[in-house]
Every structure is written in structure tokens, then in C-alpha cells.
Amino acid sequence: MPETPRTGTAQLMELLSASLVAYYGDFTAASATEGLTASQGRTLGVLRRGPSAMRALATTLACDASNMTGIIDRLEKRGLVLREPSPTDRRVKNVLLTADGERTIDAIRARMHTTLAGLDALGDEDRAALAGLLERVFVRPPAADD
Amino acid sequence: MPETPRTGTAQLMELLSASLVAYYGDFTAASATEGLTASQGRTLGVLRRGPSAMRALATTLACDASNMTGIIDRLEKRGLVLREPSPTDRRVKNVLLTADGERTIDAIRARMHTTLAGLDALGDEDRAALAGLLERVFVRPPAADD
DNA sequence: TATTGTTATACTCTATAACTATA
DNA sequence: TATAGTTATAGAGTATAACAATA
């Protein structure tokens, strides 16, 4: 066994895969009860943290910018989001949640019964540990230069 | 503040949402390098754990059974999966990964650089802790009766 | 009767390429 | 010249409804 064997990475990736499938399925079903697709629900989830330009939204969701036009069109038609021109760059449009959009994404999360039951099984200490680990693995700031 | 305030659930759901977006984006990009869509990649990921009937596959992926026909059709046409008749129930078809399909899903996971870098930042103890927590939250056996 | 897998249909998602307006 | 957002297009994903074969 030379150097660091990196033991457990394959198992961890397998576990993350299973976790994603479980979470994503729960999320998709919860979004459907609000009449939304999973992509529309994910978009609301990103916007829950604050307004975002169309381009930044596409980057965050890892999809092409041209997709966002249609997704935001449908969400806007239902009154869940708004497009506002940027005050500093006339090319840019900022997207933000309406009060109804905020209510909707909160309702979706409240209906994720499988995930909520899983979290329920954790004590306060384990919940804090999970939060810390997720933050370190997935929410790290983007590398300064790469 | 009556009873258990359930403090932190909203924050945990927010963190899980951000983690899903990060993981799913990484997974989608890695699948694309193999010429596969995210849904095709997820299907391979589920089958990595073992063969599955069409119906069970749809249930696991939380999509309608009619979707699986098209997804498996395309994966089969590329030689990544196989359909086999069940020996015990002539209505059922079991889907399994070919050697090429197994190689492909492993290659996709090996190309998830953002996620792998995040896991890399964890020590052995933290990796074990994360694995345990994910298992408790997402991989619990389905409730016996609900 | 109920269940498995499939087909037909309509809508949504998705990437590619080309375009307009602005920087 | 480069970037933000949109449009057009074609292929893939998605749920609904209906169907044949089997249990």
C-alpha cells in the first residue's frame, strides 16, 4: 500500500449516489404536488438564497444559458419569479422570487417526508456534524484561480 | 418555543439543496463526457448495485414506468445494459449492466472532480462519519407498513 | 382482477448554433 | 471583440392514458 491508499472513496461515491437518488426522488415528488417539474423546483431552490442573473443561474444549475429562458418564462408566467433589469449592466436581467415563489419552495421542502424523516432520526449533535461535513464537501468557495 | 423546536431543519434542508445542486451538476458534466444524459447516468448508477426489473427501476428513480422503456432502449442500443426475461415471472424483464456499462459508470464517478476534491479535504475519521450519517438519513430500509 | 412492460401523445428539458443589444 | 439574453431546432426526458400478455 503505497502513499495514501484513498480507501473508501468508491464506497463514499456509491453512498452519495444512493443519497442523491433518494433525495432527488423525494424532491421530484414534492415538486410535482405543487405542479412543478424537478428543474423548476431546483431553480426556485437556488433563488431561495437570493436573486441571480440569468447567466449565473445557468452556471449554478450546470445547464446551458438557453435553457434558463424557457424555465424562467414558465415560472414567471405562474407568478413565482420576476425578471428585473440590472441597474448597472443593461444586458443583465436579475431573477428573484416573488412571495408566492418563496412560499412554494418552502412548501416543497416541507413535503419531502422521506428526507425529513431521515433527518428526524438524527440527534442534535449528528445534525450539526452532517451540516458541517456537507458544507466542507459541497459548499466550499470556488477556487481563487484554477 | 413549545415542545421540540426542531431547530436547524430549515438550514439542513437548505444545505442539502445546495449539496444536491453541486453534486448533480458535477454528475451531469461527468456523464456528458461519456456522451450520456444525467438520467441515463443515474440509471447506470442504480444498476451498479445489481440487476433490477423495469418497474423497480422506475420506482427507485421516482419516474413513471413508461419513461424507463425509452431510457433503457437507448442504453441498450449503446451496449451499456441488457434486458433479460425473468425466469419466474414472464411479464418481468430484468435489466443488468454489461461490462462496458460498468466501466462507464465507474469512469463517470472518477471524473466528478469537484465532488472528489471535496471528499479529498476530509480526513479518514470525517469520511467515516459522513458515510455513517448518509446511510442513516438516506439508505434506511423502507418502512415495513405505512 | 391486478400487474408488467410497452406504445402514443403532448409538454418540458437540454445542448447547439445563430442572432440582437450592450459592454 | 466579448458577453448577456433570446430564438429556433432537434433529440431526450416526463406523465397520462390505453393496450397486450401474464399472473
mmCIF file of C-alpha atoms (C1' of nucleotides) in Angstrom:
data_model
loop_
_atom_site.group_PDB
_atom_site.id
_atom_site.type_symbol
_atom_site.label_atom_id
_atom_site.label_comp_id
_atom_site.label_asym_id
_atom_site.label_seq_id
_atom_site.Cartn_x
_atom_site.Cartn_y
_atom_site.Cartn_z
ATOM 1 C CA MET A 1 0.000 0.000 0.000
ATOM 2 C CA PRO A 2 1.986 2.981 -1.212
ATOM 3 C CA GLU A 3 1.254 6.539 -0.116
ATOM 4 C CA THR A 4 -2.309 7.278 0.984
ATOM 5 C CA PRO A 5 -4.485 4.401 -0.266
ATOM 6 C CA ARG A 6 -7.522 6.714 -0.609
ATOM 7 C CA THR A 7 -9.513 3.895 0.913
ATOM 8 C CA GLY A 8 -13.260 4.247 0.872
ATOM 9 C CA THR A 9 -13.639 6.762 -1.938
ATOM 10 C CA ALA A 10 -15.501 4.306 -4.161
ATOM 11 C CA GLN A 11 -17.813 3.385 -1.285
ATOM 12 C CA LEU A 12 -18.376 7.051 -0.477
ATOM 13 C CA MET A 13 -19.236 7.808 -4.109
ATOM 14 C CA GLU A 14 -21.635 4.862 -4.106
ATOM 15 C CA LEU A 15 -23.280 6.200 -0.932
ATOM 16 C CA LEU A 16 -23.508 9.708 -2.367
ATOM 17 C CA SER A 17 -25.084 8.236 -5.497
ATOM 18 C CA ALA A 18 -27.720 6.412 -3.472
ATOM 19 C CA SER A 19 -28.305 9.504 -1.345
ATOM 20 C CA LEU A 20 -28.764 11.670 -4.424
ATOM 21 C CA VAL A 21 -31.280 9.249 -5.915
ATOM 22 C CA ALA A 22 -33.247 9.178 -2.655
ATOM 23 C CA TYR A 23 -33.165 12.942 -2.139
ATOM 24 C CA TYR A 24 -33.852 13.741 -5.802
ATOM 25 C CA GLY A 25 -36.791 11.352 -5.936
ATOM 26 C CA ASP A 26 -38.260 12.879 -2.795
ATOM 27 C CA PHE A 27 -37.713 16.371 -4.205
ATOM 28 C CA THR A 28 -39.261 15.492 -7.574
ATOM 29 C CA ALA A 29 -42.379 14.060 -5.938
ATOM 30 C CA ALA A 30 -42.714 17.082 -3.644
ATOM 31 C CA SER A 31 -42.305 19.480 -6.591
ATOM 32 C CA ALA A 32 -45.000 17.578 -8.505
ATOM 33 C CA THR A 33 -47.515 18.182 -5.712
ATOM 34 C CA GLU A 34 -47.026 21.888 -6.434
ATOM 35 C CA GLY A 35 -47.408 21.254 -10.174
ATOM 36 C CA LEU A 36 -43.726 21.887 -10.864
ATOM 37 C CA THR A 37 -41.032 19.839 -12.578
ATOM 38 C CA ALA A 38 -37.800 18.971 -10.772
ATOM 39 C CA SER A 39 -35.872 21.554 -12.804
ATOM 40 C CA GLN A 40 -38.343 24.262 -11.923
ATOM 41 C CA GLY A 41 -38.144 23.251 -8.257
ATOM 42 C CA ARG A 42 -34.338 23.265 -8.287
ATOM 43 C CA THR A 43 -34.406 26.741 -9.826
ATOM 44 C CA LEU A 44 -36.626 28.019 -7.024
ATOM 45 C CA GLY A 45 -34.251 26.378 -4.534
ATOM 46 C CA VAL A 46 -31.268 28.273 -5.881
ATOM 47 C CA LEU A 47 -33.198 31.560 -5.933
ATOM 48 C CA ARG A 48 -34.238 30.977 -2.302
ATOM 49 C CA ARG A 49 -30.718 32.100 -1.362
ATOM 50 C CA GLY A 50 -31.156 35.384 -3.228
ATOM 51 C CA PRO A 51 -31.603 36.961 -6.684
ATOM 52 C CA SER A 52 -29.383 35.842 -9.528
ATOM 53 C CA ALA A 53 -28.666 36.894 -13.099
ATOM 54 C CA MET A 54 -29.833 34.508 -15.830
ATOM 55 C CA ARG A 55 -26.283 33.530 -16.739
ATOM 56 C CA ALA A 56 -25.208 32.895 -13.126
ATOM 57 C CA LEU A 57 -28.329 30.816 -12.592
ATOM 58 C CA ALA A 58 -27.465 28.621 -15.575
ATOM 59 C CA THR A 59 -23.901 28.200 -14.300
ATOM 60 C CA THR A 60 -25.108 27.207 -10.836
ATOM 61 C CA LEU A 61 -27.579 24.709 -12.291
ATOM 62 C CA ALA A 62 -24.949 23.384 -14.710
ATOM 63 C CA CYS A 63 -27.126 23.816 -17.763
ATOM 64 C CA ASP A 64 -26.862 25.868 -20.922
ATOM 65 C CA ALA A 65 -27.940 29.513 -20.673
ATOM 66 C CA SER A 66 -30.556 28.985 -23.379
ATOM 67 C CA ASN A 67 -32.445 26.581 -21.092
ATOM 68 C CA MET A 68 -32.967 29.208 -18.437
ATOM 69 C CA THR A 69 -35.077 31.356 -20.774
ATOM 70 C CA GLY A 70 -37.781 28.702 -21.036
ATOM 71 C CA ILE A 71 -37.660 27.656 -17.393
ATOM 72 C CA ILE A 72 -37.864 31.241 -16.124
ATOM 73 C CA ASP A 73 -40.566 32.013 -18.721
ATOM 74 C CA ARG A 74 -42.802 29.309 -17.237
ATOM 75 C CA LEU A 75 -42.062 30.214 -13.628
ATOM 76 C CA GLU A 76 -42.715 33.887 -14.388
ATOM 77 C CA LYS A 77 -45.994 33.076 -16.152
ATOM 78 C CA ARG A 78 -47.095 31.394 -12.908
ATOM 79 C CA GLY A 79 -46.060 34.363 -10.788
ATOM 80 C CA LEU A 80 -43.326 32.536 -8.878
ATOM 81 C CA VAL A 81 -40.371 34.627 -10.098
ATOM 82 C CA LEU A 82 -39.744 38.059 -11.602
ATOM 83 C CA ARG A 83 -37.211 39.387 -14.123
ATOM 84 C CA GLU A 84 -35.713 42.792 -13.309
ATOM 85 C CA PRO A 85 -33.223 44.737 -15.396
ATOM 86 C CA SER A 86 -29.849 45.180 -13.716
ATOM 87 C CA PRO A 87 -29.210 48.796 -12.717
ATOM 88 C CA THR A 88 -25.509 48.536 -13.581
ATOM 89 C CA ASP A 89 -25.447 46.481 -16.806
ATOM 90 C CA ARG A 90 -28.286 46.858 -19.275
ATOM 91 C CA ARG A 91 -27.557 43.438 -20.788
ATOM 92 C CA VAL A 92 -28.239 41.656 -17.488
ATOM 93 C CA LYS A 93 -31.590 40.559 -16.064
ATOM 94 C CA ASN A 94 -31.799 39.633 -12.411
ATOM 95 C CA VAL A 95 -34.281 36.937 -11.411
ATOM 96 C CA LEU A 96 -35.882 36.983 -7.977
ATOM 97 C CA LEU A 97 -38.534 35.000 -6.116
ATOM 98 C CA THR A 98 -41.963 36.505 -5.551
ATOM 99 C CA ALA A 99 -43.643 35.988 -2.181
ATOM 100 C CA ASP A 100 -45.604 33.188 -3.835
ATOM 101 C CA GLY A 101 -42.380 31.645 -5.163
ATOM 102 C CA GLU A 102 -40.875 31.728 -1.691
ATOM 103 C CA ARG A 103 -43.955 30.086 -0.217
ATOM 104 C CA THR A 104 -43.831 27.427 -2.927
ATOM 105 C CA ILE A 105 -40.221 26.307 -2.443
ATOM 106 C CA ASP A 106 -40.749 26.271 1.339
ATOM 107 C CA ALA A 107 -43.861 24.118 0.829
ATOM 108 C CA ILE A 108 -41.918 21.735 -1.402
ATOM 109 C CA ARG A 109 -39.229 21.272 1.235
ATOM 110 C CA ALA A 110 -41.857 20.755 3.917
ATOM 111 C CA ARG A 111 -43.358 17.928 1.844
ATOM 112 C CA MET A 112 -40.125 15.936 1.499
ATOM 113 C CA HIS A 113 -41.324 13.366 4.006
ATOM 114 C CA THR A 114 -38.695 10.713 3.355
ATOM 115 C CA THR A 115 -35.812 13.130 3.749
ATOM 116 C CA LEU A 116 -37.378 14.862 6.755
ATOM 117 C CA ALA A 117 -37.956 11.502 8.445
ATOM 118 C CA GLY A 118 -34.301 10.644 7.850
ATOM 119 C CA LEU A 119 -33.159 13.885 9.434
ATOM 120 C CA ASP A 120 -35.596 13.324 12.277
ATOM 121 C CA ALA A 121 -33.738 10.167 13.227
ATOM 122 C CA LEU A 122 -30.628 12.256 13.965
ATOM 123 C CA GLY A 123 -29.856 13.852 17.307
ATOM 124 C CA ASP A 124 -28.756 17.471 17.610
ATOM 125 C CA GLU A 125 -25.093 16.523 17.605
ATOM 126 C CA ASP A 126 -25.356 14.378 14.491
ATOM 127 C CA ARG A 127 -27.344 17.068 12.694
ATOM 128 C CA ALA A 128 -24.610 19.581 13.397
ATOM 129 C CA ALA A 129 -21.981 17.100 12.246
ATOM 130 C CA LEU A 130 -23.843 16.418 8.985
ATOM 131 C CA ALA A 131 -24.231 20.149 8.325
ATOM 132 C CA GLY A 132 -20.528 20.731 8.881
ATOM 133 C CA LEU A 133 -19.493 17.870 6.613
ATOM 134 C CA LEU A 134 -21.852 18.860 3.789
ATOM 135 C CA GLU A 135 -20.575 22.400 3.983
ATOM 136 C CA ARG A 136 -16.968 21.256 3.756
ATOM 137 C CA VAL A 137 -17.569 18.873 0.861
ATOM 138 C CA PHE A 138 -20.076 20.767 -1.282
ATOM 139 C CA VAL A 139 -20.304 24.402 -0.274
ATOM 140 C CA ARG A 140 -16.640 25.353 -0.334
ATOM 141 C CA PRO A 141 -15.942 28.687 -2.047
ATOM 142 C CA PRO A 142 -14.822 28.310 -5.665
ATOM 143 C CA ALA A 143 -11.056 28.081 -6.059
ATOM 144 C CA ALA A 144 -9.483 31.527 -6.412
ATOM 145 C CA ASP A 145 -7.577 30.528 -9.525
ATOM 146 C CA ASP A 146 -7.741 27.256 -11.401
ATOM 147 C CA MET B 1 -40.977 27.785 21.939
ATOM 148 C CA PRO B 2 -43.215 24.836 22.719
ATOM 149 C CA GLU B 3 -42.078 21.218 22.576
ATOM 150 C CA THR B 4 -39.027 20.415 20.441
ATOM 151 C CA PRO B 5 -38.341 23.460 18.266
ATOM 152 C CA ARG B 6 -36.857 21.239 15.526
ATOM 153 C CA THR B 7 -34.149 23.857 15.249
ATOM 154 C CA GLY B 8 -31.931 23.661 12.215
ATOM 155 C CA THR B 9 -34.177 21.620 9.946
ATOM 156 C CA ALA B 10 -34.691 24.524 7.552
ATOM 157 C CA GLN B 11 -30.943 25.166 7.472
ATOM 158 C CA LEU B 12 -30.233 21.472 6.937
ATOM 159 C CA MET B 13 -32.717 21.328 4.054
ATOM 160 C CA GLU B 14 -31.086 24.424 2.567
ATOM 161 C CA LEU B 15 -27.666 22.754 2.865
ATOM 162 C CA LEU B 16 -28.951 19.542 1.321
ATOM 163 C CA SER B 17 -30.442 21.575 -1.521
ATOM 164 C CA ALA B 18 -27.108 23.282 -2.200
ATOM 165 C CA SER B 19 -25.299 19.943 -1.921
ATOM 166 C CA LEU B 20 -27.685 18.338 -4.416
ATOM 167 C CA VAL B 21 -27.179 21.159 -6.907
ATOM 168 C CA ALA B 22 -23.394 20.867 -6.598
ATOM 169 C CA TYR B 23 -23.337 17.070 -6.815
ATOM 170 C CA TYR B 24 -25.922 16.896 -9.593
ATOM 171 C CA GLY B 25 -24.078 19.500 -11.667
ATOM 172 C CA ASP B 26 -20.819 17.608 -11.249
ATOM 173 C CA PHE B 27 -22.548 14.344 -12.144
ATOM 174 C CA THR B 28 -24.268 15.838 -15.202
ATOM 175 C CA ALA B 29 -20.991 17.221 -16.548
ATOM 176 C CA ALA B 30 -19.193 13.916 -15.940
ATOM 177 C CA SER B 31 -21.990 11.979 -17.665
ATOM 178 C CA ALA B 32 -21.792 14.339 -20.651
ATOM 179 C CA THR B 33 -18.104 13.496 -21.143
ATOM 180 C CA GLU B 34 -19.288 9.905 -21.727
ATOM 181 C CA GLY B 35 -21.995 11.135 -24.098
ATOM 182 C CA LEU B 36 -24.784 10.340 -21.628
ATOM 183 C CA THR B 37 -27.578 12.415 -20.140
ATOM 184 C CA ALA B 38 -27.958 12.773 -16.381
ATOM 185 C CA SER B 39 -30.967 10.418 -16.388
ATOM 186 C CA GLN B 40 -29.014 7.778 -18.266
ATOM 187 C CA GLY B 41 -26.109 8.195 -15.837
ATOM 188 C CA ARG B 42 -28.393 7.902 -12.812
ATOM 189 C CA THR B 43 -29.876 4.728 -14.260
ATOM 190 C CA LEU B 44 -26.412 3.191 -14.619
ATOM 191 C CA GLY B 45 -25.677 4.253 -11.037
ATOM 192 C CA VAL B 46 -28.685 2.379 -9.694
ATOM 193 C CA LEU B 47 -27.872 -0.711 -11.760
ATOM 194 C CA ARG B 48 -24.286 -0.623 -10.415
ATOM 195 C CA ARG B 49 -25.712 -2.123 -7.232
ATOM 196 C CA GLY B 50 -27.238 -5.029 -9.139
ATOM 197 C CA PRO B 51 -29.886 -6.011 -11.729
ATOM 198 C CA SER B 52 -33.385 -4.635 -11.415
ATOM 199 C CA ALA B 53 -36.764 -5.149 -13.069
ATOM 200 C CA MET B 54 -38.064 -2.279 -15.211
ATOM 201 C CA ARG B 55 -40.796 -1.430 -12.725
ATOM 202 C CA ALA B 56 -38.474 -1.461 -9.702
ATOM 203 C CA LEU B 57 -36.028 0.727 -11.587
ATOM 204 C CA ALA B 58 -38.745 3.293 -12.272
ATOM 205 C CA THR B 59 -39.779 3.246 -8.620
ATOM 206 C CA THR B 60 -36.199 3.757 -7.437
ATOM 207 C CA LEU B 61 -35.694 6.626 -9.876
ATOM 208 C CA ALA B 62 -39.089 8.103 -8.948
ATOM 209 C CA CYS B 63 -40.281 8.332 -12.529
ATOM 210 C CA ASP B 64 -43.166 6.784 -14.444
ATOM 211 C CA ALA B 65 -42.638 3.240 -15.707
ATOM 212 C CA SER B 66 -43.253 4.383 -19.283
ATOM 213 C CA ASN B 67 -40.099 6.526 -19.145
ATOM 214 C CA MET B 68 -37.862 3.570 -18.432
ATOM 215 C CA THR B 69 -38.688 1.956 -21.778
ATOM 216 C CA GLY B 70 -37.074 4.813 -23.726
ATOM 217 C CA ILE B 71 -34.128 5.271 -21.367
ATOM 218 C CA ILE B 72 -33.290 1.547 -21.345
ATOM 219 C CA ASP B 73 -33.859 1.380 -25.124
ATOM 220 C CA ARG B 74 -31.101 3.976 -25.675
ATOM 221 C CA LEU B 75 -28.714 2.460 -23.132
ATOM 222 C CA GLU B 76 -29.246 -0.984 -24.632
ATOM 223 C CA LYS B 77 -28.656 0.330 -28.155
ATOM 224 C CA ARG B 78 -25.255 1.544 -26.924
ATOM 225 C CA GLY B 79 -24.414 -1.779 -25.329
ATOM 226 C CA LEU B 80 -24.351 -0.475 -21.748
ATOM 227 C CA VAL B 81 -27.258 -2.564 -20.398
ATOM 228 C CA LEU B 82 -29.136 -5.745 -21.262
ATOM 229 C CA ARG B 83 -32.771 -6.828 -20.885
ATOM 230 C CA GLU B 84 -33.311 -10.406 -19.719
ATOM 231 C CA PRO B 85 -36.623 -12.180 -19.211
ATOM 232 C CA SER B 86 -37.305 -13.113 -15.595
ATOM 233 C CA PRO B 87 -37.187 -16.893 -15.041
ATOM 234 C CA THR B 88 -40.024 -16.744 -12.502
ATOM 235 C CA ASP B 89 -42.459 -14.204 -13.987
ATOM 236 C CA ARG B 90 -42.846 -13.991 -17.740
ATOM 237 C CA ARG B 91 -44.202 -10.437 -17.516
ATOM 238 C CA VAL B 92 -40.979 -9.147 -15.942
ATOM 239 C CA LYS B 93 -37.760 -8.076 -17.659
ATOM 240 C CA ASN B 94 -34.607 -7.717 -15.599
ATOM 241 C CA VAL B 95 -32.105 -5.059 -16.603
ATOM 242 C CA LEU B 96 -28.402 -5.524 -15.923
ATOM 243 C CA LEU B 97 -25.168 -3.692 -16.670
ATOM 244 C CA THR B 98 -22.814 -5.031 -19.326
ATOM 245 C CA ALA B 99 -19.065 -4.915 -18.651
ATOM 246 C CA ASP B 100 -18.998 -1.754 -20.762
ATOM 247 C CA GLY B 101 -21.820 -0.252 -18.717
ATOM 248 C CA GLU B 102 -19.946 -0.995 -15.514
ATOM 249 C CA ARG B 103 -16.804 0.622 -16.883
ATOM 250 C CA THR B 104 -18.821 3.664 -17.964
ATOM 251 C CA ILE B 105 -20.459 4.421 -14.613
ATOM 252 C CA ASP B 106 -17.125 3.930 -12.842
ATOM 253 C CA ALA B 107 -15.499 6.351 -15.308
ATOM 254 C CA ILE B 108 -18.246 8.909 -14.705
ATOM 255 C CA ARG B 109 -17.700 8.761 -10.954
ATOM 256 C CA ALA B 110 -13.941 9.058 -11.429
ATOM 257 C CA ARG B 111 -14.485 12.276 -13.404
ATOM 258 C CA MET B 112 -16.520 14.050 -10.728
ATOM 259 C CA HIS B 113 -13.607 16.303 -9.874
ATOM 260 C CA THR B 114 -15.465 18.834 -7.750
ATOM 261 C CA THR B 115 -17.038 16.181 -5.557
ATOM 262 C CA LEU B 116 -13.831 14.150 -5.320
ATOM 263 C CA ALA B 117 -11.878 17.254 -4.323
ATOM 264 C CA GLY B 118 -14.439 17.936 -1.616
ATOM 265 C CA LEU B 119 -14.089 14.395 -0.262
ATOM 266 C CA ASP B 120 -10.314 14.727 -0.500
ATOM 267 C CA ALA B 121 -10.407 17.551 2.025
ATOM 268 C CA LEU B 122 -11.815 15.144 4.612
ATOM 269 C CA GLY B 123 -9.699 13.031 6.927
ATOM 270 C CA ASP B 124 -10.360 9.331 7.451
ATOM 271 C CA GLU B 125 -12.441 9.979 10.537
ATOM 272 C CA ASP B 126 -14.639 12.567 8.839
ATOM 273 C CA ARG B 127 -15.099 10.322 5.809
ATOM 274 C CA ALA B 128 -16.354 7.534 8.042
ATOM 275 C CA ALA B 129 -18.638 9.960 9.856
ATOM 276 C CA LEU B 130 -20.124 11.244 6.595
ATOM 277 C CA ALA B 131 -20.694 7.699 5.356
ATOM 278 C CA GLY B 132 -22.480 6.764 8.558
ATOM 279 C CA LEU B 133 -24.696 9.836 8.525
ATOM 280 C CA LEU B 134 -25.666 9.457 4.850
ATOM 281 C CA GLU B 135 -26.542 5.856 5.468
ATOM 282 C CA ARG B 136 -28.747 6.720 8.420
ATOM 283 C CA VAL B 137 -30.541 9.560 6.613
ATOM 284 C CA PHE B 138 -30.957 8.211 3.089
ATOM 285 C CA VAL B 139 -30.319 4.481 2.952
ATOM 286 C CA ARG B 140 -32.638 3.292 5.682
ATOM 287 C CA PRO B 141 -34.810 0.321 4.733
ATOM 288 C CA PRO B 142 -38.324 1.287 3.592
ATOM 289 C CA ALA B 143 -40.854 1.378 6.394
ATOM 290 C CA ALA B 144 -42.478 -2.034 6.905
ATOM 291 C CA ASP B 145 -46.003 -0.623 6.787
ATOM 292 C CA ASP B 146 -47.033 2.953 6.132
ATOM 293 C "C1'" DT C 1 -58.839 -8.585 -11.468
ATOM 294 C "C1'" DA C 2 -54.374 -6.843 -10.945
ATOM 295 C "C1'" DT C 3 -49.683 -6.173 -12.632
ATOM 296 C "C1'" DT C 4 -45.634 -5.719 -16.131
ATOM 297 C "C1'" DG C 5 -43.969 -3.614 -19.877
ATOM 298 C "C1'" DT C 6 -44.939 -1.073 -23.969
ATOM 299 C "C1'" DT C 7 -46.910 2.461 -27.214
ATOM 300 C "C1'" DA C 8 -48.963 7.048 -28.472
ATOM 301 C "C1'" DT C 9 -49.281 11.750 -27.266
ATOM 302 C "C1'" DA C 10 -48.251 16.289 -25.535
ATOM 303 C "C1'" DC C 11 -45.339 19.113 -22.887
ATOM 304 C "C1'" DT C 12 -40.838 20.121 -20.731
ATOM 305 C "C1'" DC C 13 -35.816 19.843 -20.602
ATOM 306 C "C1'" DT C 14 -31.485 20.089 -22.944
ATOM 307 C "C1'" DA C 15 -27.471 21.458 -25.985
ATOM 308 C "C1'" DT C 16 -26.067 23.651 -30.351
ATOM 309 C "C1'" DA C 17 -25.995 27.399 -33.354
ATOM 310 C "C1'" DA C 18 -27.217 31.960 -34.695
ATOM 311 C "C1'" DC C 19 -28.963 36.410 -33.509
ATOM 312 C "C1'" DT C 20 -29.625 41.306 -31.045
ATOM 313 C "C1'" DA C 21 -28.273 44.556 -27.680
ATOM 314 C "C1'" DT C 22 -24.861 46.133 -24.723
ATOM 315 C "C1'" DA C 23 -20.145 46.423 -22.742
ATOM 316 C "C1'" DT D 1 -14.140 41.979 -29.534
ATOM 317 C "C1'" DA D 2 -16.547 39.822 -25.867
ATOM 318 C "C1'" DT D 3 -20.668 38.973 -23.057
ATOM 319 C "C1'" DA D 4 -25.968 38.616 -21.598
ATOM 320 C "C1'" DG D 5 -30.076 37.074 -23.054
ATOM 321 C "C1'" DT D 6 -33.077 35.242 -26.597
ATOM 322 C "C1'" DT D 7 -34.782 32.355 -30.526
ATOM 323 C "C1'" DA D 8 -35.004 28.208 -33.498
ATOM 324 C "C1'" DT D 9 -34.277 23.474 -33.786
ATOM 325 C "C1'" DA D 10 -33.741 18.604 -32.767
ATOM 326 C "C1'" DG D 11 -33.232 14.945 -29.529
ATOM 327 C "C1'" DA D 12 -34.165 13.278 -24.843
ATOM 328 C "C1'" DG D 13 -36.966 13.196 -20.525
ATOM 329 C "C1'" DT D 14 -41.611 13.189 -18.413
ATOM 330 C "C1'" DA D 15 -46.573 11.995 -17.108
ATOM 331 C "C1'" DT D 16 -51.121 10.420 -18.789
ATOM 332 C "C1'" DA D 17 -53.919 7.189 -20.978
ATOM 333 C "C1'" DA D 18 -54.621 2.975 -23.306
ATOM 334 C "C1'" DC D 19 -53.111 -1.574 -24.669
ATOM 335 C "C1'" DA D 20 -51.440 -6.853 -24.825
ATOM 336 C "C1'" DA D 21 -49.505 -10.519 -22.171
ATOM 337 C "C1'" DT D 22 -49.228 -12.710 -17.920
ATOM 338 C "C1'" DA D 23 -50.282 -13.555 -13.010
#
